[in-house]
Amino acid sequence: MSDATPPPMHDFPPPAPPPTPKKSRTNAVIIGSAAAVIAAVVATGIIVVQSGNDDSKPAATAEPSATDEDVTAADADEPTPEPTYEEVGVDSFTIDLRTTERQCFGSAGCNVTVEPELTYLGDSGAIDPDAVYEITYEVRGDQSGPVIETAELSDQTSLNYTPSLISTASAGTKVSVKITDVLARAY
């Protein structure tokens, strides 16, 4: 038989199992802080809204008098009167020509570019601001005969036109202008 000896025993205890890792509280702290900030923002918003809707102002307690009610009822029954504007016609304006270019060719005459200078003889504020006035005028002095042009007056003071190019028989030819018609179009 054999002598079997048991294995020697160690004098120290078996190793302890590794410690369970502690859960970090960092996430809990972050979530708690975020919740506190959100609560503070909401509370501040509520306070601001309530202070903006301050109902502590004294309310008007006076009863309307009978005359106030009568005036209000009368105003509601009457239609608002339409504004009246001055009637604009041929005699409402003066017109002159401004020469912007001139090129003469000796005895052959000149090419002249002219633009209308219109003046309203009344108060421009009395003109219908929604109307467009077509002002037709005749330029005389062109060797081919009169040149008829139209300018548009809108917004009481805005004048749109096309400059006129005319050819005169000589450098001494007088160029003149006359308003022939005014037509109002409402928009």
mmCIF file of C-alpha atoms in Angstrom:
data_model
loop_
_atom_site.group_PDB
_atom_site.id
_atom_site.type_symbol
_atom_site.label_atom_id
_atom_site.label_comp_id
_atom_site.label_asym_id
_atom_site.label_seq_id
_atom_site.Cartn_x
_atom_site.Cartn_y
_atom_site.Cartn_z
ATOM 1 C CA MET A 1 0.000 0.000 0.000
ATOM 2 C CA SER A 2 1.104 3.211 -0.487
ATOM 3 C CA ASP A 3 1.321 5.953 1.827
ATOM 4 C CA ALA A 4 -0.479 8.827 0.421
ATOM 5 C CA THR A 5 -0.099 12.040 2.071
ATOM 6 C CA PRO A 6 -2.653 14.637 1.628
ATOM 7 C CA PRO A 7 -1.611 17.860 -0.028
ATOM 8 C CA PRO A 8 -0.350 20.475 2.350
ATOM 9 C CA MET A 9 -2.851 23.057 3.577
ATOM 10 C CA HIS A 10 -2.130 26.667 3.186
ATOM 11 C CA ASP A 11 -2.169 28.922 6.110
ATOM 12 C CA PHE A 12 -4.032 31.785 4.437
ATOM 13 C CA PRO A 13 -7.675 31.983 3.523
ATOM 14 C CA PRO A 14 -8.902 31.742 -0.061
ATOM 15 C CA PRO A 15 -9.000 35.024 -1.952
ATOM 16 C CA ALA A 16 -12.137 37.083 -1.482
ATOM 17 C CA PRO A 17 -14.333 37.562 -4.519
ATOM 18 C CA PRO A 18 -13.676 40.871 -6.279
ATOM 19 C CA PRO A 19 -15.731 43.697 -4.809
ATOM 20 C CA THR A 20 -18.907 44.646 -6.678
ATOM 21 C CA PRO A 21 -18.267 47.934 -8.444
ATOM 22 C CA LYS A 22 -20.154 50.813 -6.878
ATOM 23 C CA LYS A 23 -22.667 52.444 -9.162
ATOM 24 C CA SER A 24 -21.609 55.902 -10.055
ATOM 25 C CA ARG A 25 -23.876 58.627 -8.792
ATOM 26 C CA THR A 26 -22.655 61.061 -11.429
ATOM 27 C CA ASN A 27 -25.607 60.319 -13.704
ATOM 28 C CA ALA A 28 -28.050 60.861 -10.846
ATOM 29 C CA VAL A 29 -26.411 64.187 -9.993
ATOM 30 C CA ILE A 30 -26.558 65.365 -13.633
ATOM 31 C CA ILE A 31 -30.204 64.366 -14.029
ATOM 32 C CA GLY A 32 -31.133 66.004 -10.725
ATOM 33 C CA SER A 33 -29.341 69.232 -11.671
ATOM 34 C CA ALA A 34 -31.007 69.325 -15.061
ATOM 35 C CA ALA A 35 -34.430 68.836 -13.451
ATOM 36 C CA ALA A 36 -33.708 71.686 -11.009
ATOM 37 C CA VAL A 37 -32.695 74.053 -13.851
ATOM 38 C CA ILE A 38 -35.811 73.192 -15.867
ATOM 39 C CA ALA A 39 -38.013 73.744 -12.809
ATOM 40 C CA ALA A 40 -36.362 77.134 -12.192
ATOM 41 C CA VAL A 41 -36.895 78.225 -15.820
ATOM 42 C CA VAL A 42 -40.551 77.167 -15.769
ATOM 43 C CA ALA A 43 -41.146 78.936 -12.450
ATOM 44 C CA THR A 44 -39.507 82.122 -13.757
ATOM 45 C CA GLY A 45 -41.661 81.980 -16.897
ATOM 46 C CA ILE A 46 -44.826 81.637 -14.848
ATOM 47 C CA ILE A 47 -43.866 84.607 -12.681
ATOM 48 C CA VAL A 48 -43.103 86.767 -15.735
ATOM 49 C CA VAL A 49 -46.397 85.878 -17.416
ATOM 50 C CA GLN A 50 -48.385 86.583 -14.278
ATOM 51 C CA SER A 51 -46.683 89.928 -13.735
ATOM 52 C CA GLY A 52 -47.431 90.865 -17.370
ATOM 53 C CA ASN A 53 -51.103 90.073 -16.838
ATOM 54 C CA ASP A 54 -51.284 92.123 -13.693
ATOM 55 C CA ASP A 55 -54.929 92.357 -12.776
ATOM 56 C CA SER A 56 -54.265 94.609 -9.818
ATOM 57 C CA LYS A 57 -55.026 97.680 -11.940
ATOM 58 C CA PRO A 58 -58.288 99.326 -10.960
ATOM 59 C CA ALA A 59 -61.084 98.474 -13.335
ATOM 60 C CA ALA A 60 -63.259 101.188 -14.794
ATOM 61 C CA THR A 61 -66.559 101.071 -12.984
ATOM 62 C CA ALA A 62 -68.310 104.036 -14.558
ATOM 63 C CA GLU A 63 -71.455 103.169 -16.458
ATOM 64 C CA PRO A 64 -71.744 104.679 -19.931
ATOM 65 C CA SER A 65 -74.176 107.555 -20.028
ATOM 66 C CA ALA A 66 -77.182 107.599 -22.318
ATOM 67 C CA THR A 67 -75.533 110.235 -24.518
ATOM 68 C CA ASP A 68 -72.494 107.982 -25.061
ATOM 69 C CA GLU A 69 -74.764 105.142 -26.147
ATOM 70 C CA ASP A 70 -76.705 107.443 -28.482
ATOM 71 C CA VAL A 71 -73.529 108.723 -30.150
ATOM 72 C CA THR A 72 -72.191 105.194 -30.589
ATOM 73 C CA ALA A 73 -75.455 103.990 -32.108
ATOM 74 C CA ALA A 74 -75.620 107.001 -34.417
ATOM 75 C CA ASP A 75 -72.037 106.418 -35.606
ATOM 76 C CA ALA A 76 -72.798 102.794 -36.405
ATOM 77 C CA ASP A 77 -75.860 103.703 -38.491
ATOM 78 C CA GLU A 78 -74.165 106.373 -40.619
ATOM 79 C CA PRO A 79 -71.881 105.193 -43.429
ATOM 80 C CA THR A 80 -68.441 106.701 -43.560
ATOM 81 C CA PRO A 81 -68.491 109.488 -46.137
ATOM 82 C CA GLU A 82 -66.406 108.898 -49.249
ATOM 83 C CA PRO A 83 -63.465 111.278 -49.509
ATOM 84 C CA THR A 84 -63.817 113.929 -52.172
ATOM 85 C CA TYR A 85 -60.993 114.905 -54.477
ATOM 86 C CA GLU A 86 -60.495 117.786 -56.855
ATOM 87 C CA GLU A 87 -61.454 117.182 -60.456
ATOM 88 C CA VAL A 88 -58.333 117.215 -62.592
ATOM 89 C CA GLY A 89 -58.520 118.559 -66.146
ATOM 90 C CA VAL A 90 -56.504 120.270 -68.843
ATOM 91 C CA ASP A 91 -56.607 123.584 -66.946
ATOM 92 C CA SER A 92 -55.257 121.940 -63.755
ATOM 93 C CA PHE A 93 -51.660 121.930 -65.062
ATOM 94 C CA THR A 94 -49.087 124.109 -66.719
ATOM 95 C CA ILE A 95 -46.484 122.477 -68.942
ATOM 96 C CA ASP A 96 -43.074 123.522 -70.192
ATOM 97 C CA LEU A 97 -40.364 121.627 -72.048
ATOM 98 C CA ARG A 98 -36.876 121.034 -70.761
ATOM 99 C CA THR A 99 -34.262 120.397 -73.442
ATOM 100 C CA THR A 100 -31.966 117.572 -72.349
ATOM 101 C CA GLU A 101 -30.017 117.094 -75.614
ATOM 102 C CA ARG A 102 -29.461 119.090 -78.804
ATOM 103 C CA GLN A 103 -27.382 118.132 -81.807
ATOM 104 C CA CYS A 104 -27.382 120.564 -84.720
ATOM 105 C CA PHE A 105 -26.208 119.910 -88.284
ATOM 106 C CA GLY A 106 -25.761 123.401 -89.684
ATOM 107 C CA SER A 107 -28.441 124.247 -92.223
ATOM 108 C CA ALA A 108 -29.885 120.695 -91.973
ATOM 109 C CA GLY A 109 -31.528 121.460 -88.633
ATOM 110 C CA CYS A 110 -31.221 119.887 -85.176
ATOM 111 C CA ASN A 111 -32.157 116.752 -83.275
ATOM 112 C CA VAL A 112 -33.571 117.845 -79.929
ATOM 113 C CA THR A 113 -34.607 115.708 -76.943
ATOM 114 C CA VAL A 114 -37.192 117.329 -74.694
ATOM 115 C CA GLU A 115 -38.964 116.300 -71.491
ATOM 116 C CA PRO A 116 -42.197 117.679 -70.039
ATOM 117 C CA GLU A 117 -42.130 119.779 -66.884
ATOM 118 C CA LEU A 118 -45.639 119.631 -65.443
ATOM 119 C CA THR A 119 -46.871 121.783 -62.586
ATOM 120 C CA TYR A 120 -50.161 121.081 -60.835
ATOM 121 C CA LEU A 121 -51.930 124.349 -60.086
ATOM 122 C CA GLY A 122 -53.774 123.118 -56.988
ATOM 123 C CA ASP A 123 -52.916 121.222 -53.835
ATOM 124 C CA SER A 124 -51.460 117.855 -54.864
ATOM 125 C CA GLY A 125 -52.888 116.385 -51.645
ATOM 126 C CA ALA A 126 -56.367 117.038 -53.056
ATOM 127 C CA ILE A 127 -55.722 114.640 -55.982
ATOM 128 C CA ASP A 128 -57.082 111.102 -55.691
ATOM 129 C CA PRO A 129 -54.082 109.014 -54.540
ATOM 130 C CA ASP A 130 -55.562 105.855 -56.075
ATOM 131 C CA ALA A 131 -56.064 107.338 -59.554
ATOM 132 C CA VAL A 132 -53.634 107.434 -62.440
ATOM 133 C CA TYR A 133 -53.942 110.553 -64.590
ATOM 134 C CA GLU A 134 -52.957 110.238 -68.245
ATOM 135 C CA ILE A 135 -51.875 113.692 -69.385
ATOM 136 C CA THR A 136 -51.677 113.927 -73.184
ATOM 137 C CA TYR A 137 -49.641 116.788 -74.630
ATOM 138 C CA GLU A 138 -48.599 117.964 -78.083
ATOM 139 C CA VAL A 139 -45.049 119.057 -78.891
ATOM 140 C CA ARG A 140 -44.794 121.479 -81.842
ATOM 141 C CA GLY A 141 -41.677 122.341 -83.769
ATOM 142 C CA ASP A 142 -40.808 118.972 -85.330
ATOM 143 C CA GLN A 143 -40.343 119.317 -89.093
ATOM 144 C CA SER A 144 -42.664 116.319 -89.641
ATOM 145 C CA GLY A 145 -45.515 117.842 -87.642
ATOM 146 C CA PRO A 146 -46.747 117.765 -84.041
ATOM 147 C CA VAL A 147 -45.569 114.933 -81.745
ATOM 148 C CA ILE A 148 -48.219 113.645 -79.328
ATOM 149 C CA GLU A 149 -47.025 112.094 -76.046
ATOM 150 C CA THR A 150 -48.675 110.972 -72.813
ATOM 151 C CA ALA A 151 -47.326 111.254 -69.269
ATOM 152 C CA GLU A 152 -48.810 109.384 -66.292
ATOM 153 C CA LEU A 153 -49.258 111.007 -62.898
ATOM 154 C CA SER A 154 -49.762 108.500 -60.059
ATOM 155 C CA ASP A 155 -49.601 108.558 -56.247
ATOM 156 C CA GLN A 156 -50.343 112.300 -56.393
ATOM 157 C CA THR A 157 -46.739 113.225 -57.259
ATOM 158 C CA SER A 158 -45.076 110.490 -59.345
ATOM 159 C CA LEU A 159 -44.747 111.451 -63.031
ATOM 160 C CA ASN A 160 -43.737 108.885 -65.670
ATOM 161 C CA TYR A 161 -43.015 109.901 -69.269
ATOM 162 C CA THR A 162 -40.817 109.119 -72.248
ATOM 163 C CA PRO A 163 -38.515 111.884 -73.493
ATOM 164 C CA SER A 164 -39.431 113.114 -77.002
ATOM 165 C CA LEU A 165 -36.869 113.227 -79.828
ATOM 166 C CA ILE A 166 -37.796 115.794 -82.464
ATOM 167 C CA SER A 167 -36.030 117.078 -85.562
ATOM 168 C CA THR A 168 -36.263 120.812 -86.178
ATOM 169 C CA ALA A 169 -35.791 122.509 -89.537
ATOM 170 C CA SER A 170 -33.153 124.876 -88.142
ATOM 171 C CA ALA A 171 -31.373 125.835 -84.947
ATOM 172 C CA GLY A 172 -33.731 128.817 -84.578
ATOM 173 C CA THR A 173 -36.966 126.780 -84.642
ATOM 174 C CA LYS A 174 -39.107 127.419 -81.575
ATOM 175 C CA VAL A 175 -40.394 124.274 -79.850
ATOM 176 C CA SER A 176 -43.640 124.587 -77.888
ATOM 177 C CA VAL A 177 -45.977 122.321 -75.933
ATOM 178 C CA LYS A 178 -49.680 122.238 -75.033
ATOM 179 C CA ILE A 179 -51.775 119.872 -72.899
ATOM 180 C CA THR A 180 -54.591 118.439 -75.001
ATOM 181 C CA ASP A 181 -56.312 115.945 -72.661
ATOM 182 C CA VAL A 182 -56.348 114.590 -69.112
ATOM 183 C CA LEU A 183 -57.927 111.213 -68.428
ATOM 184 C CA ALA A 184 -58.314 109.788 -64.896
ATOM 185 C CA ARG A 185 -58.230 106.026 -64.361
ATOM 186 C CA ALA A 186 -58.999 104.633 -60.915
ATOM 187 C CA TYR A 187 -57.231 101.518 -59.620
#
